[in-house]
Tab-separated table of C-alpha atoms in Angstrom:
chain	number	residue	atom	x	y	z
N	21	UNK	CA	118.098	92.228	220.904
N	22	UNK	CA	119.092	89.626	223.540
N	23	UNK	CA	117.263	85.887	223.027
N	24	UNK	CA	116.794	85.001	226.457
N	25	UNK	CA	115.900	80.693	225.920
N	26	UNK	CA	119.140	78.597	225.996
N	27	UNK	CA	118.743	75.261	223.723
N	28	UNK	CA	118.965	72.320	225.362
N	29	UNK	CA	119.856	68.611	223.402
N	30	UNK	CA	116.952	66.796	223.224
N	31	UNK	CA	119.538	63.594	223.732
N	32	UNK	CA	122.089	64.220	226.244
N	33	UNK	CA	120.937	67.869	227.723
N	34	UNK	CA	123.850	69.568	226.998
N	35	UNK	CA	122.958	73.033	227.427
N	36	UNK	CA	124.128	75.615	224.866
N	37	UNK	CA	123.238	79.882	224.223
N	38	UNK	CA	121.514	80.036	221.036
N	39	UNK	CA	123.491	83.437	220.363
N	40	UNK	CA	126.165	80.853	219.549
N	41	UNK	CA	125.146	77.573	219.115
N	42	UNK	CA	125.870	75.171	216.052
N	43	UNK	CA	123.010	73.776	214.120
N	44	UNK	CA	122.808	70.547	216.212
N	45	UNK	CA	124.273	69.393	219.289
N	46	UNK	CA	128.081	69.671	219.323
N	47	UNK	CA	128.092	66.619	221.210
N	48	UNK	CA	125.557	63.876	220.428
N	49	UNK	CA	124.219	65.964	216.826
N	50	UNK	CA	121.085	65.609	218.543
N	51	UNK	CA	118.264	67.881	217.816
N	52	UNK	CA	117.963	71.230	219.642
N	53	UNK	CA	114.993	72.035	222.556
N	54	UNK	CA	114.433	75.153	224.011
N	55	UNK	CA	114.722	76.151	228.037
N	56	UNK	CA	111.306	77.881	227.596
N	57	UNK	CA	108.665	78.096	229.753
N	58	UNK	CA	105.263	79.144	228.963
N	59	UNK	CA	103.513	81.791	230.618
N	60	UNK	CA	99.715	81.187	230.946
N	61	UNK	CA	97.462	82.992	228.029
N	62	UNK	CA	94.284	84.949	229.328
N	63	UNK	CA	91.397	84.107	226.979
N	64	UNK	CA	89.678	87.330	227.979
N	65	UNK	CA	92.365	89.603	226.881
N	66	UNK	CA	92.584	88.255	223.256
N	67	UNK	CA	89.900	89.738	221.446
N	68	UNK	CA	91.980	93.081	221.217
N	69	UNK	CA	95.231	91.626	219.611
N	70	UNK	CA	96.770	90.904	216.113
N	71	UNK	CA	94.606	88.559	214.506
N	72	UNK	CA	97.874	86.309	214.279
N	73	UNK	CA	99.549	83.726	215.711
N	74	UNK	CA	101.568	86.495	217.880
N	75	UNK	CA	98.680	86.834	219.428
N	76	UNK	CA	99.538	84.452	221.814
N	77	UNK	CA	102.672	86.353	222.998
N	78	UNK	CA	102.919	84.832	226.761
N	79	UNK	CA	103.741	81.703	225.696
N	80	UNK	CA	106.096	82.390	222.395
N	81	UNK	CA	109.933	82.544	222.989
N	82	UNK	CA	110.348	85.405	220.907
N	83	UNK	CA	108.309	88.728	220.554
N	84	UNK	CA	108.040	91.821	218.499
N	85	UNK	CA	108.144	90.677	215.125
N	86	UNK	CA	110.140	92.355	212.173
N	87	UNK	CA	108.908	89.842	209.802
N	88	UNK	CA	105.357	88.670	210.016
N	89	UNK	CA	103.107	88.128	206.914
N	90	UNK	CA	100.181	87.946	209.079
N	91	UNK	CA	99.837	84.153	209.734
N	92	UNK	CA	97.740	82.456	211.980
N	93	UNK	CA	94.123	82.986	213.081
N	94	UNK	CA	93.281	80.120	210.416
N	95	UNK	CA	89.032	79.201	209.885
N	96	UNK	CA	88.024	75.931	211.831
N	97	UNK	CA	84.953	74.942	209.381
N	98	UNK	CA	82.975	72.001	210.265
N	99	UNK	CA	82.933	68.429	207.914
N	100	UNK	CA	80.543	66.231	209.718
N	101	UNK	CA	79.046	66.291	213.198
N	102	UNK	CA	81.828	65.320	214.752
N	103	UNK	CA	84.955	66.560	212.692
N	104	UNK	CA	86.143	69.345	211.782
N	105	UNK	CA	88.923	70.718	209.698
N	106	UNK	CA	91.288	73.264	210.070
N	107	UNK	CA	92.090	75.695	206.877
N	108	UNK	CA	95.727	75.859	207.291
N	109	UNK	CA	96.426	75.762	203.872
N	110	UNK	CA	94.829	79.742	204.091
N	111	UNK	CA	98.594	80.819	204.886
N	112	UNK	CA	100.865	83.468	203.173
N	113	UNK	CA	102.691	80.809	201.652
N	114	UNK	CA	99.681	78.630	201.421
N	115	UNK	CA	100.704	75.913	203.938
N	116	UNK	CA	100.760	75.614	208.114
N	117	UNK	CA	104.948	75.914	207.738
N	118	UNK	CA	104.664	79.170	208.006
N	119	UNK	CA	103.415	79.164	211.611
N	120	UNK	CA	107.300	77.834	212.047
N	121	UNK	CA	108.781	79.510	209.526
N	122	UNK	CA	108.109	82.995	211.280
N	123	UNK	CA	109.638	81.889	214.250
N	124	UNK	CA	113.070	80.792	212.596
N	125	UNK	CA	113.086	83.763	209.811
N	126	UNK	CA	112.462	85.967	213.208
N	127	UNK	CA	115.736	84.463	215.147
N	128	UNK	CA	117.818	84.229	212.094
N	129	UNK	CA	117.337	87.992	211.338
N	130	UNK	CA	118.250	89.072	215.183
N	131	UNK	CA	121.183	86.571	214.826
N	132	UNK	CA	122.372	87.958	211.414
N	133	UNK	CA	123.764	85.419	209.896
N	134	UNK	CA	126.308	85.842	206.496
N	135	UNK	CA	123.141	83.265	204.404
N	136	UNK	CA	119.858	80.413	205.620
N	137	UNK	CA	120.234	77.502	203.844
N	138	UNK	CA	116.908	74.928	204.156
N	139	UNK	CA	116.581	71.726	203.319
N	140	UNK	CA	112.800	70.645	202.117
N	141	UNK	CA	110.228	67.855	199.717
N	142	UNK	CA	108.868	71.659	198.893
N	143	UNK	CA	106.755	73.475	201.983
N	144	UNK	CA	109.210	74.512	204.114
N	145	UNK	CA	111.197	75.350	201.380
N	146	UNK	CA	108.640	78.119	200.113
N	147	UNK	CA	108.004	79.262	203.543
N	148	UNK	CA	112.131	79.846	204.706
N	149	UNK	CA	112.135	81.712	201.064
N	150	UNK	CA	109.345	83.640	201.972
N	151	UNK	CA	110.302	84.799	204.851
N	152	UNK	CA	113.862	85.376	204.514
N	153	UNK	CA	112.829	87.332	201.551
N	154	UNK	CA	110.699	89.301	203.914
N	155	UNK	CA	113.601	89.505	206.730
N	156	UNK	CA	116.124	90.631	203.856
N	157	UNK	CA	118.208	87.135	204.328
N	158	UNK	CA	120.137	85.634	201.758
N	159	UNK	CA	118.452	82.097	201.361
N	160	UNK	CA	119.310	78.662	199.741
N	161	UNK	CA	116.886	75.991	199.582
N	162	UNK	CA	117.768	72.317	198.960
N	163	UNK	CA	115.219	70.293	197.314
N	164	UNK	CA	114.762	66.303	195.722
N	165	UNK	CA	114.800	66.468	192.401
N	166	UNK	CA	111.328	65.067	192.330
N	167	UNK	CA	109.616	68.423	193.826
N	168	UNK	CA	106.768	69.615	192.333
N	169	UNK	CA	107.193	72.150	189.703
N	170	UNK	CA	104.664	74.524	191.167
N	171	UNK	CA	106.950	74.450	194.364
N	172	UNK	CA	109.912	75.017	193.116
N	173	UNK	CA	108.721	77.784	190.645
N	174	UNK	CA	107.068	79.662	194.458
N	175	UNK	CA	110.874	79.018	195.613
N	176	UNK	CA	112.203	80.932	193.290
N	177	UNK	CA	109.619	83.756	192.939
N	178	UNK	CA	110.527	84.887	196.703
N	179	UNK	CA	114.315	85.118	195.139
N	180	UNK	CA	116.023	82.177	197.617
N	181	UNK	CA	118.848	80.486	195.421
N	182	UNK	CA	117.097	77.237	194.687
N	183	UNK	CA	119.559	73.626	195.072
N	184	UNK	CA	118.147	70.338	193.467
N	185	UNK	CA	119.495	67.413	195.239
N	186	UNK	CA	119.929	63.935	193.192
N	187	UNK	CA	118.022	61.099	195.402
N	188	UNK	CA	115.105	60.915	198.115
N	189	UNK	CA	114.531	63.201	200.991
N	190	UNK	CA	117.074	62.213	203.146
N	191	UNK	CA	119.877	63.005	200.523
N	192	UNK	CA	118.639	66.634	200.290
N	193	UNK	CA	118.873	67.384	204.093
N	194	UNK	CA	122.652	65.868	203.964
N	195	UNK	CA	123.514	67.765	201.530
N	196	UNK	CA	121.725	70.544	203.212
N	197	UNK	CA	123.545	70.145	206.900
N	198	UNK	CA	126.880	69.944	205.248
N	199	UNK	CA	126.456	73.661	204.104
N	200	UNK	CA	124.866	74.607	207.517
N	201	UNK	CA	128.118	73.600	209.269
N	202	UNK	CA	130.281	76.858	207.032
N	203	UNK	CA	130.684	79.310	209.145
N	204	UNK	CA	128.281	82.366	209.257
N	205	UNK	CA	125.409	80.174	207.984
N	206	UNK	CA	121.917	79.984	209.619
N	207	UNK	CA	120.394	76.440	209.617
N	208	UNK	CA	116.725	77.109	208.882
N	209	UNK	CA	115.915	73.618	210.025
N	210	UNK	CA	111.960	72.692	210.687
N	211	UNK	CA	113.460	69.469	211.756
N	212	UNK	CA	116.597	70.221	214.144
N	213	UNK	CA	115.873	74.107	215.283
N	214	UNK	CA	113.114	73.938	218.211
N	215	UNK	CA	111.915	77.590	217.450
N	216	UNK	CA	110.327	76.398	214.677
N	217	UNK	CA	108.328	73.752	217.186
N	218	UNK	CA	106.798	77.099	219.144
N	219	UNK	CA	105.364	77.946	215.919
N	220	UNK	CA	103.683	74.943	215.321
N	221	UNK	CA	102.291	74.964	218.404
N	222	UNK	CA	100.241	78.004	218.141
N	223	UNK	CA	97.885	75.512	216.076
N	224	UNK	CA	96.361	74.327	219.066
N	225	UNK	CA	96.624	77.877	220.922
N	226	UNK	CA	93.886	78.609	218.326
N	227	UNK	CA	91.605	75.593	218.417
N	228	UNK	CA	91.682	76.136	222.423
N	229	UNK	CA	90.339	80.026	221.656
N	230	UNK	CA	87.946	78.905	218.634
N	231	UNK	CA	86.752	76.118	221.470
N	232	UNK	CA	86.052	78.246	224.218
N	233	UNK	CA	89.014	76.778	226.347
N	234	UNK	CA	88.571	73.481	225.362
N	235	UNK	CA	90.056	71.319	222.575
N	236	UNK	CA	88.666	68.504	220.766
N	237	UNK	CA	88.833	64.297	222.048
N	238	UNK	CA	91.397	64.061	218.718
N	239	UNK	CA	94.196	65.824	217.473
N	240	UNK	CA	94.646	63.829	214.045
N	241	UNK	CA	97.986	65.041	212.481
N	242	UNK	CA	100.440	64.118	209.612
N	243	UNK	CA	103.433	62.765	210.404
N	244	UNK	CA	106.570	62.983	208.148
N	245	UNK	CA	109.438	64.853	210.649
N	246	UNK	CA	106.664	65.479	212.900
N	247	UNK	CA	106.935	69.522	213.337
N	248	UNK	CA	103.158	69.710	213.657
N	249	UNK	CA	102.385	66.955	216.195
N	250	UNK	CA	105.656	67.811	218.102
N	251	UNK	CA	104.145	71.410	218.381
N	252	UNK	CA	100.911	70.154	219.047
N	253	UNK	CA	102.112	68.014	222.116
N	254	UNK	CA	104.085	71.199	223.241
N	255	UNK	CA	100.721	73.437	223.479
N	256	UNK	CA	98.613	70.584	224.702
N	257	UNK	CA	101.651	70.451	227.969
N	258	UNK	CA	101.678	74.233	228.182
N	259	UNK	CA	97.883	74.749	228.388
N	260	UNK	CA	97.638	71.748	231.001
N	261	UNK	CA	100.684	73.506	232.939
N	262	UNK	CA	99.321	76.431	233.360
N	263	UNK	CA	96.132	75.088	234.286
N	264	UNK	CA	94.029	76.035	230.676
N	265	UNK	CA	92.245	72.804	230.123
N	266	UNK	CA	90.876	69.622	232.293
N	267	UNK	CA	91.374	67.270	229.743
N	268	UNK	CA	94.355	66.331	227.051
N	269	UNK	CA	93.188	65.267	223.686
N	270	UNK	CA	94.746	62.006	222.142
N	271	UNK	CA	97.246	62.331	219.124
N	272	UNK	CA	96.490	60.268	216.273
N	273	UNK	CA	99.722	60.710	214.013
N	274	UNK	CA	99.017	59.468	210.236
N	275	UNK	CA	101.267	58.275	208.190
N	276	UNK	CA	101.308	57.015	204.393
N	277	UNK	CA	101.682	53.495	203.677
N	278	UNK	CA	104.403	53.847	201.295
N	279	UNK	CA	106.609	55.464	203.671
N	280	UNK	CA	105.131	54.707	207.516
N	281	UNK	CA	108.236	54.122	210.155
N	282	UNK	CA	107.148	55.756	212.845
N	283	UNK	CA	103.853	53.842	212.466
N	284	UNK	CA	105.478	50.450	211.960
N	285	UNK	CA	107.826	51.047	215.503
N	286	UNK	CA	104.587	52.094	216.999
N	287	UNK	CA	102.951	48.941	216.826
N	288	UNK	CA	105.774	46.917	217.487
N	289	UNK	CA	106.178	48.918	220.607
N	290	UNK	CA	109.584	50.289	219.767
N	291	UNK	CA	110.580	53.766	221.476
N	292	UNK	CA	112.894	54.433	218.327
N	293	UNK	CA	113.170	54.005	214.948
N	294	UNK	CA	116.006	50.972	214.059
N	295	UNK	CA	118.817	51.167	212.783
N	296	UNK	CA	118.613	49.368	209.268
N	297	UNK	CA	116.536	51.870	206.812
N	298	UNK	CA	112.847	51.085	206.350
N	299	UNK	CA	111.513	49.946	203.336
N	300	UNK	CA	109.696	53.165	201.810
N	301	UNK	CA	107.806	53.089	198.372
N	302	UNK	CA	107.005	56.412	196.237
N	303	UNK	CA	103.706	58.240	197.694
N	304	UNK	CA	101.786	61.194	196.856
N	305	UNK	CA	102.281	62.554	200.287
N	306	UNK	CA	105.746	63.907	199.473
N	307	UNK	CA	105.392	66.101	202.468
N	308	UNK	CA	105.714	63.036	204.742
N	309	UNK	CA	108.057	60.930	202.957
N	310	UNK	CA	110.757	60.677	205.799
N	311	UNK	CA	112.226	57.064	206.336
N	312	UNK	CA	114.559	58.757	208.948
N	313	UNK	CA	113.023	61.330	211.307
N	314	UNK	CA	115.403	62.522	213.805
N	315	UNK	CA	112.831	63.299	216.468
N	316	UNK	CA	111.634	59.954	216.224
N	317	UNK	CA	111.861	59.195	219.421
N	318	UNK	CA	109.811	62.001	220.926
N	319	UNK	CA	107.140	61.638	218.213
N	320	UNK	CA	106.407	58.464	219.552
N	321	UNK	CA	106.932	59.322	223.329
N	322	UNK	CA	104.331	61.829	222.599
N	323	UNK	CA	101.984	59.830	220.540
N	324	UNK	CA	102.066	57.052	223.187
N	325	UNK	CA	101.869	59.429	226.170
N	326	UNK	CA	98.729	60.854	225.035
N	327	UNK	CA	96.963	57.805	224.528
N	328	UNK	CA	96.331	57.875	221.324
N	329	UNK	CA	97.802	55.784	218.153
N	330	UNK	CA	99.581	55.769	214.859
N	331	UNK	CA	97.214	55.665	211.190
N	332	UNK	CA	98.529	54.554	207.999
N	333	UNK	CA	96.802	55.363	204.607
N	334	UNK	CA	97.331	53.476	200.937
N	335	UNK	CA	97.735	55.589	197.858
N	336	UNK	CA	94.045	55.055	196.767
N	337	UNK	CA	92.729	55.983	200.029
N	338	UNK	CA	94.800	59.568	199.357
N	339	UNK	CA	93.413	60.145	196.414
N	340	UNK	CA	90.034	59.565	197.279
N	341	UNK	CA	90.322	61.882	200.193
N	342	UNK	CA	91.529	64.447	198.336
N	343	UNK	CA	88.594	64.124	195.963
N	344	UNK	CA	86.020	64.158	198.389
N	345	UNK	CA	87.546	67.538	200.093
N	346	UNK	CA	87.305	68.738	196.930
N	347	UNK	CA	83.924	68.316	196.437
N	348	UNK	CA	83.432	69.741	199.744
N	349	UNK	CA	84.688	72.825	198.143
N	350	UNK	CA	88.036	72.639	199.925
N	351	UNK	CA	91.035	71.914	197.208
N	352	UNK	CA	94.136	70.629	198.912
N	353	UNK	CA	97.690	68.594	197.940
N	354	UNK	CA	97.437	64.906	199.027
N	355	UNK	CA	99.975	65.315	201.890
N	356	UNK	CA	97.206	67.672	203.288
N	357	UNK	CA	94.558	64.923	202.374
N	358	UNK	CA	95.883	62.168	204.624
N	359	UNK	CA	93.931	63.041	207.543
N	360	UNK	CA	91.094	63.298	206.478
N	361	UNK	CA	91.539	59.702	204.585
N	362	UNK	CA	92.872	58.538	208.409
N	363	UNK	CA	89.456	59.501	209.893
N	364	UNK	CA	87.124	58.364	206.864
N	365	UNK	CA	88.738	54.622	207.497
N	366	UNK	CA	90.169	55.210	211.332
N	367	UNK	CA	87.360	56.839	212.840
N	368	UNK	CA	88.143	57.551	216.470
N	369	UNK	CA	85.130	58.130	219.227
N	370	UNK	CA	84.404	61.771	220.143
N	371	UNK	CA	85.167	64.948	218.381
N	372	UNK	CA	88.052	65.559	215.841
N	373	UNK	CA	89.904	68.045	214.463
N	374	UNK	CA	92.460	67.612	211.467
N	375	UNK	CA	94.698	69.915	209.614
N	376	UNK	CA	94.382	71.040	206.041
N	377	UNK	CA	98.123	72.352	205.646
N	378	UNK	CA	99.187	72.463	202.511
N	379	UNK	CA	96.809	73.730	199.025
N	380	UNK	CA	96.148	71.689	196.117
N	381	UNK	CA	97.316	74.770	193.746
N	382	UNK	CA	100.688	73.608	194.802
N	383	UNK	CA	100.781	70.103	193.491
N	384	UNK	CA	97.670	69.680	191.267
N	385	UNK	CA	94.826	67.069	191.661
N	386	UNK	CA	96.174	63.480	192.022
N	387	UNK	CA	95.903	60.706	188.956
C-alpha cells in the first residue's frame, strides 16, 4: 500500500519519503512533520460512520485500518457550567495515546519492519504494545525504572518485550533511539514520528462534532512532550483552513511544578528551551515529567500563537484534583488530574474543555 505524505524536518525542512526515512532527520535529528494537507470534514455526513476516530477520514494521512481497537468517539460530560471534561481515559488501553498509537501501529505494519521499539514513563508504552500486538509486530518497550507496576504488568500482558531503563525519562528514550537506529527497526516514537500527531488531533475533530461546529474559548491540555496540544493546534489550523470554525480557542498547556520547562521559557518569553538542563523534582504526574522536550519549540510557538498561556500545578494541588474527580465519580491517575487542578486555581473566562487521558486503575489513588 503506497503512503502518499513525505516527512518534512520540523528544523531545517529537509524533505524525506517515509517509505524510507530514518527515525529523525538525517541531517539536523530534528523531529519529523508530515507534507499533509487536510481535506475539509462534512458534519452532515458523519452520523453514518465508524463510531471512531477514523471517522474523520478526510483529514487523516492514512486510511483503511488493519488495526483499530475501536478508539475514539470518547463522552464529553459536563463538571460545572462552564467546563467540561473529556473521558479519554475510556480508551482500549485506557488512556488518549491510543488515538496516536493507531496511527503509528497502522504505518509500521504497511512498512513491515524486522521489530517497534518505544520508549515511554508507561502510556505510550501500553498503547505501542497494544497495538503492535494487534498488528502482529514484534515490540520492545523501554521504560524508567520507576514505572508504575500496574503499567508495566499491562506492558507485558499485550506480549511486547518489556526494557527497564536505570535513571529519569530522558535516559529511557536514549537508550530507546540507540536501538531505533539498527537496521529494520520501526521507531514507534509519540515524540519524533508526526503520524502519531494526526492521531492526537482527532481530539478536537470530536469536540468540534459534539459542539455543533464549534469548540470551546479553552483548550486546557497537559504538557509533558506535548503530543496532545501539538495535535490539538494541528486540528484547530485544519478546521480554520478549511473554513470549519470562526473562532480559534486559546491553548492553556499545564504543566507540574516539579518538572515545568516549557512553562518557565514561557514566561520568560523564550522561543526554546536552554541549553543547561532544568531543575526538575519527582512529581506524581509521571506522564509529564520531560525536562527535555524536543518539540519544544513548536509547543510554545503554538501556545503563544493562540493566545493563550502556560499553568503550573504543586503536588498538593494534584492530589486534591484527583480527589475531587473522584468524588465526581470519575477515577483518574494524577497526570490525568492536572487539568482539572489548572482550572480549579487558573480559571480562564469562557467555556473549557480538559482532557481526562489516562485512568486511575493504572497508578492507584495518590498519598
Amino acid at each position: 500500500m503506497t503512503i502518499l505524505a513525505d516527512y518534512r524536518c520540523s528544523r531545517c525542512s529537509l524533505v524525506h519519503p517515509v517509505s524510507t526515512a530514518p527515525w529523525c532527520c538525517p541531517r539536523c535529528r530534528g523531529p519529523w512533520d508530515l507534507d499533509f494537507t487536510a481535506g475539509p470534514v462534512d458534519r452532515a455526513e458523519l452520523a453514518g460512520r465508524a463510531g471512531s476516530l477514523w471517522r474523520y477520514e478526510e483529514a487523516l494521512p492514512l486510511a483503511g485500518p488493519g488495526c483499530s481497537l475501536g478508539e475514539g468517539r470518547t463522552p464529553l460530560v459536563p463538571l460545572t457550567d462552564t467546563v467540561s471534561a473529556k473521558l479519554d481515559f475510556l480508551m482500549p488501553t485506557l488512556s488518549f495515546k491510543d488515538r496516536g498509537a493507531v496511527m503509528l501501529a497502522e504505518l509500521a505494519r504497511r512498512l513491515g519492519p524486522r521489530r517497534v521499539v518505544a520508549d515511554s514513563s508507561g502510556n505510550a508504552g501500553t498503547a505501542a504494545a497494544a497495538y503492535c500486538a494487534r498488528a502482529g509486530l514484534e515490540c520492545a518497550v523501554y521504560v524508567p525504572e520507576s514505572t508504575s507496576p500496574k503499567k508495566l504488568e499491562q506492558i507485558r500482558a499485550h506480549g511486547a518485550r518489556l526494557e527497564r531503563v536505570p535513571g529519569d525519562r530522558e535516559a529511557t528514550a536514549l537508550a530507546a533511539r540507540a536501538a531505533a537506529d539498527e537496521p529494520g527497526v520501526f521507531y514507534f516514537s509519540h515524540v519524533f514520528n508526526p503520524y502519531f500527531q494526526h492521531g492526537t488531533k482527532t481530539y478536537v475533530y470530536e469536540l468540534w462534532e459534539d459542539l455543533g461546529g464549534r469548540l470551546p474559548d479553552t483548550l486546557t491540555l497537559p504538557v509533558g512532550n506535548g503530543t496532545l496540544l501539538l495535535g490539538a493546534a494541528l486540528a484547530v489550523e485544519e478546521l480554520a483552513g478549511n473554513g470549519l470554525i470562526e473562532r480559534r480557542p486559546a491553548l492553556l498547556a499545564v504543566q507540574a511544578a516539579a518538572v515545568s520547562p516549557l512553562a518557565t521559557a514561557f514566561h520568560a518569553g523564550a522561543e526554546d528551551l536552554p541549553p543547561e538542563a532544568p531543575a526538575s523534582a519527582p512529581t506524581l504526574a509521571e506522564g509529564i515529567a520531560i525536562t527535555r522536550p524536543p518539540r519544544a519549540r513548536q509547543i510554545l510557538a503554538a501556545v503563544r500563537a493562540s493566545g493563550g498561556t502556560f499553568a503550573t500545578v504543586t503536588e498538593d494541588e494534584l492530589r486534591t484534583a484527583q480527589r475531587d474527580l473522584a468524588a465526581r465519580g470519575l477515577f483518574v491517575e494524577s497526570t490525568a488530574a492536572a487539568c482539572w487542578a489548572a482550572t480549579t486555581t487558573h480559571p480562564r473566562p469562557g467555556s473549557t474543555v480538559v482532557p481526562l487521558c489516562g485512568a486511575g486503575a493504572k497508578t492507584g489513588l495518590a498519598a
